[in-house]
Amino acid sequence: MTSHFSIAGLQLALPCGNNIDVIEQEIRATKKRFPWVDMIVLSELCTFGPEKKYAEPLPSQTERKYAQIAEELDVWLIPGSLYEQAGDETFNTTSVINNQGEIIARYRKIYPFLPYEKGVSAGNEFIVFDVPQGRIGVAICYDLWFPEVARELASRGAEVLIYPTLTGTIDRSIEITMAKATAAFNQCYVVAVNGLGDYGLGQSVMAAPDGETIYQAGNTREIIPIEIDF
């Protein structure tokens, strides 16, 4: 079995509202252009934007739609995140969908970004999952600022850390530095895919286990395919 696993980050400008049709088109176009890609990763809160009025319980029709796309295209999906309604609580949640269209994990953001995510509850479970080539951990945006998160994921065997991100603030340059430092500290790949437009500044970054930049995006729409060697 090959040790290589290919991940494509989609850096997109998406407004508040239902963006799933646009996202589906982008996923299909990516897989058509790069048929060798094993996984596609989107930015935080990309499906509906950062408004809690769009929160929905999981599983949902939206999640099932992503699962159908993953199965049809034979590709793993981390479709950014969305607000999950769980009883009286709201979480910022990302689903991990394998290439058979199965929801193998859901991760709830442990560190909601205040004051922007006021009223969003904190998750309390770390998520790692296995692909045929190795183990991957997932966290969300502001979780990157807390090194304990990455350390815990790495201690559970993750060799790749994926952070769907939505940063539109002036500290994006600091986050890029932290992404590279996180890679070096934990000797793992870091993939941080940021959004664009009204809410994100782009500048998605992929870092190697030695802390070097594999690729850093600009502030326009980009498809970013990279090859991971486990």
Short mmCIF file of C-alpha atoms in Angstrom, two decimals:
data_model
loop_
_atom_site.label_atom_id
_atom_site.label_comp_id
_atom_site.label_asym_id
_atom_site.label_seq_id
_atom_site.Cartn_x
_atom_site.Cartn_y
_atom_site.Cartn_z
CA MET A 1 0.00 0.00 0.00
CA THR A 2 1.24 3.47 -0.85
CA SER A 3 2.02 5.81 2.05
CA HIS A 4 0.75 8.80 0.08
CA PHE A 5 -2.59 10.53 0.72
CA SER A 6 -3.66 13.66 -1.16
CA ILE A 7 -5.65 16.49 0.41
CA ALA A 8 -7.17 19.46 -1.41
CA GLY A 9 -8.17 22.57 0.50
CA LEU A 10 -10.88 24.77 -1.02
CA GLN A 11 -10.42 28.45 -0.18
CA LEU A 12 -13.74 30.01 -1.18
CA ALA A 13 -15.69 33.24 -0.69
CA LEU A 14 -19.11 32.18 0.58
CA PRO A 15 -21.84 34.47 1.95
CA CYS A 16 -24.22 33.88 4.83
CA GLY A 17 -27.04 31.61 3.67
CA ASN A 18 -27.33 28.16 2.14
CA ASN A 19 -24.17 27.57 0.11
CA ILE A 20 -24.38 23.80 -0.32
CA ASP A 21 -25.14 23.90 -4.07
CA VAL A 22 -22.13 26.12 -4.75
CA ILE A 23 -19.95 23.97 -2.51
CA GLU A 24 -21.10 20.82 -4.32
CA GLN A 25 -20.09 22.37 -7.65
CA GLU A 26 -16.67 23.27 -6.25
CA ILE A 27 -16.14 19.77 -4.85
CA ARG A 28 -17.10 18.18 -8.16
CA ALA A 29 -14.87 20.55 -10.13
CA THR A 30 -11.95 19.81 -7.81
CA LYS A 31 -12.32 16.05 -8.13
CA LYS A 32 -12.66 16.36 -11.91
CA ARG A 33 -9.56 18.52 -12.21
CA PHE A 34 -7.53 16.51 -9.67
CA PRO A 35 -8.95 12.96 -9.82
CA TRP A 36 -6.10 11.67 -7.65
CA VAL A 37 -7.23 13.71 -4.62
CA ASP A 38 -8.23 11.51 -1.67
CA MET A 39 -9.74 14.15 0.63
CA ILE A 40 -11.31 17.60 0.23
CA VAL A 41 -11.34 20.09 3.13
CA LEU A 42 -13.43 23.27 3.35
CA SER A 43 -13.34 26.24 5.70
CA GLU A 44 -15.12 26.73 9.01
CA LEU A 45 -18.86 27.56 8.85
CA CYS A 46 -18.77 27.58 5.05
CA THR A 47 -22.12 25.85 4.46
CA PHE A 48 -24.36 28.51 6.03
CA GLY A 49 -22.05 31.24 7.29
CA PRO A 50 -21.41 32.34 10.87
CA GLU A 51 -24.99 32.94 12.00
CA LYS A 52 -26.50 30.66 14.60
CA LYS A 53 -30.00 30.98 13.12
CA TYR A 54 -28.94 28.31 10.61
CA ALA A 55 -28.10 25.77 13.33
CA GLU A 56 -29.52 22.31 12.72
CA PRO A 57 -29.52 19.00 14.59
CA LEU A 58 -27.20 16.25 13.37
CA PRO A 59 -27.62 14.02 11.45
CA SER A 60 -29.29 16.40 9.02
CA GLN A 61 -30.27 16.67 5.38
CA THR A 62 -27.18 18.82 4.83
CA GLU A 63 -24.86 16.19 6.29
CA ARG A 64 -26.56 13.45 4.25
CA LYS A 65 -26.06 15.52 1.09
CA TYR A 66 -22.33 15.74 1.78
CA ALA A 67 -22.25 12.00 2.45
CA GLN A 68 -23.89 11.30 -0.92
CA ILE A 69 -21.32 13.48 -2.68
CA ALA A 70 -18.44 11.73 -0.90
CA GLU A 71 -19.72 8.30 -1.85
CA GLU A 72 -20.42 9.23 -5.47
CA LEU A 73 -17.01 10.83 -6.01
CA ASP A 74 -15.08 8.29 -3.89
CA VAL A 75 -13.51 11.07 -1.84
CA TRP A 76 -13.14 11.81 1.88
CA LEU A 77 -14.82 15.06 2.95
CA ILE A 78 -14.31 17.46 5.81
CA PRO A 79 -16.98 19.98 4.76
CA GLY A 80 -15.82 22.81 7.01
CA SER A 81 -18.24 23.12 9.91
CA LEU A 82 -21.73 24.29 10.72
CA TYR A 83 -23.67 25.20 13.82
CA GLU A 84 -25.24 22.13 15.37
CA GLN A 85 -28.35 22.43 17.53
CA ALA A 86 -28.28 19.85 20.33
CA GLY A 87 -31.21 20.45 22.66
CA ASP A 88 -30.71 23.86 24.21
CA GLU A 89 -27.05 24.01 23.18
CA THR A 90 -25.36 25.12 19.98
CA PHE A 91 -22.00 23.71 18.91
CA ASN A 92 -19.60 24.54 16.08
CA THR A 93 -19.29 21.07 14.55
CA THR A 94 -17.43 19.48 11.69
CA SER A 95 -18.28 16.08 10.23
CA VAL A 96 -15.70 13.62 8.97
CA ILE A 97 -17.08 11.63 6.02
CA ASN A 98 -15.22 8.74 4.43
CA ASN A 99 -15.19 7.85 0.75
CA GLN A 100 -18.04 5.38 1.24
CA GLY A 101 -20.28 8.20 2.43
CA GLU A 102 -20.16 7.18 6.09
CA ILE A 103 -20.06 9.75 8.91
CA ILE A 104 -17.15 8.35 10.89
CA ALA A 105 -16.77 11.22 13.38
CA ARG A 106 -18.12 14.60 14.43
CA TYR A 107 -15.92 17.13 16.18
CA ARG A 108 -17.32 19.96 18.29
CA LYS A 109 -15.02 22.98 18.57
CA ILE A 110 -13.48 23.01 22.02
CA TYR A 111 -12.61 26.73 22.04
CA PRO A 112 -15.41 28.90 20.58
CA PHE A 113 -14.02 32.32 19.65
CA LEU A 114 -15.47 34.96 21.95
CA PRO A 115 -17.17 37.36 21.63
CA TYR A 116 -18.06 36.29 18.07
CA GLU A 117 -19.33 32.89 19.18
CA LYS A 118 -21.18 34.00 22.28
CA GLY A 119 -23.77 31.39 23.12
CA VAL A 120 -21.86 28.58 21.42
CA SER A 121 -21.06 25.70 23.76
CA ALA A 122 -17.61 24.16 23.99
CA GLY A 123 -17.04 20.60 22.89
CA ASN A 124 -15.11 18.26 25.14
CA GLU A 125 -13.95 15.41 22.90
CA PHE A 126 -10.80 15.14 20.80
CA ILE A 127 -11.19 13.46 17.42
CA VAL A 128 -8.67 11.39 15.49
CA PHE A 129 -9.55 9.00 12.68
CA ASP A 130 -7.77 6.57 10.41
CA VAL A 131 -7.38 6.64 6.65
CA PRO A 132 -5.72 3.63 4.98
CA GLN A 133 -2.32 5.36 5.05
CA GLY A 134 -2.29 6.77 8.59
CA ARG A 135 -4.06 8.78 11.29
CA ILE A 136 -5.49 12.31 11.08
CA GLY A 137 -6.71 14.69 13.79
CA VAL A 138 -9.23 17.49 13.32
CA ALA A 139 -9.84 20.71 15.22
CA ILE A 140 -11.39 24.08 14.28
CA CYS A 141 -9.88 27.56 13.85
CA TYR A 142 -9.34 29.08 17.33
CA ASP A 143 -8.39 25.65 18.68
CA LEU A 144 -5.04 26.29 16.98
CA TRP A 145 -4.28 28.96 19.60
CA PHE A 146 -4.22 26.33 22.36
CA PRO A 147 -1.22 24.00 21.92
CA GLU A 148 -2.74 21.40 24.20
CA VAL A 149 -5.23 20.52 21.46
CA ALA A 150 -2.57 19.70 18.89
CA ARG A 151 -0.48 17.89 21.49
CA GLU A 152 -3.42 15.70 22.48
CA LEU A 153 -4.18 14.83 18.85
CA ALA A 154 -0.54 14.03 18.16
CA SER A 155 -0.32 11.94 21.33
CA ARG A 156 -3.20 9.89 19.96
CA GLY A 157 -1.16 9.14 16.87
CA ALA A 158 -2.27 11.85 14.44
CA GLU A 159 0.35 12.64 11.80
CA VAL A 160 -1.82 15.24 10.05
CA LEU A 161 -3.77 17.99 11.83
CA ILE A 162 -6.61 19.61 9.90
CA TYR A 163 -8.09 22.96 10.97
CA PRO A 164 -11.11 24.30 9.06
CA THR A 165 -10.75 28.04 9.74
CA LEU A 166 -12.65 31.31 9.36
CA THR A 167 -10.39 34.20 10.28
CA GLY A 168 -11.15 37.70 9.07
CA THR A 169 -9.19 39.53 11.76
CA ILE A 170 -5.77 41.20 11.60
CA ASP A 171 -4.05 38.37 13.46
CA ARG A 172 -4.06 35.99 10.48
CA SER A 173 -0.29 36.39 10.15
CA ILE A 174 0.07 35.18 13.74
CA GLU A 175 -2.05 32.13 12.96
CA ILE A 176 0.18 31.28 10.01
CA THR A 177 3.19 31.37 12.33
CA MET A 178 1.36 29.21 14.86
CA ALA A 179 0.37 26.68 12.20
CA LYS A 180 4.01 26.22 11.21
CA ALA A 181 5.14 26.09 14.84
CA THR A 182 2.44 23.54 15.64
CA ALA A 183 3.71 21.36 12.79
CA ALA A 184 7.28 21.56 14.06
CA PHE A 185 6.44 21.05 17.76
CA ASN A 186 4.38 17.95 17.00
CA GLN A 187 6.33 16.73 13.95
CA CYS A 188 3.17 16.45 11.88
CA TYR A 189 1.56 18.07 8.87
CA VAL A 190 -0.81 21.00 9.53
CA VAL A 191 -3.55 21.91 7.06
CA ALA A 192 -5.44 25.13 7.90
CA VAL A 193 -8.04 26.10 5.27
CA ASN A 194 -9.43 29.62 5.70
CA GLY A 195 -12.45 31.25 4.08
CA LEU A 196 -12.67 34.43 2.02
CA GLY A 197 -15.06 37.28 1.39
CA ASP A 198 -17.00 39.00 4.14
CA TYR A 199 -15.70 36.72 6.88
CA GLY A 200 -12.27 35.42 5.95
CA LEU A 201 -8.90 36.73 4.78
CA GLY A 202 -7.79 33.56 3.01
CA GLN A 203 -4.06 32.86 3.35
CA SER A 204 -4.71 29.17 3.96
CA VAL A 205 -1.52 27.40 4.97
CA MET A 206 -0.12 23.89 4.72
CA ALA A 207 2.96 23.12 6.80
CA ALA A 208 5.31 20.13 6.83
CA PRO A 209 6.44 18.22 9.96
CA ASP A 210 9.66 20.25 10.05
CA GLY A 211 7.67 23.51 10.21
CA GLU A 212 8.45 24.54 6.63
CA THR A 213 5.66 25.96 4.49
CA ILE A 214 4.43 23.54 1.85
CA TYR A 215 2.10 26.19 0.46
CA GLN A 216 0.51 29.42 1.59
CA ALA A 217 -2.44 30.79 -0.36
CA GLY A 218 -3.14 34.42 -1.15
CA ASN A 219 -6.43 36.21 -0.61
CA THR A 220 -8.33 34.97 -3.67
CA ARG A 221 -10.23 31.79 -4.50
CA GLU A 222 -7.86 28.83 -4.64
CA ILE A 223 -7.90 25.06 -4.90
CA ILE A 224 -4.91 23.79 -2.94
CA PRO A 225 -3.98 20.14 -3.57
CA ILE A 226 -1.04 18.71 -1.64
CA GLU A 227 0.33 15.22 -1.20
CA ILE A 228 0.91 13.88 2.30
CA ASP A 229 3.54 11.17 2.78
CA PHE A 230 2.79 9.25 5.96
#
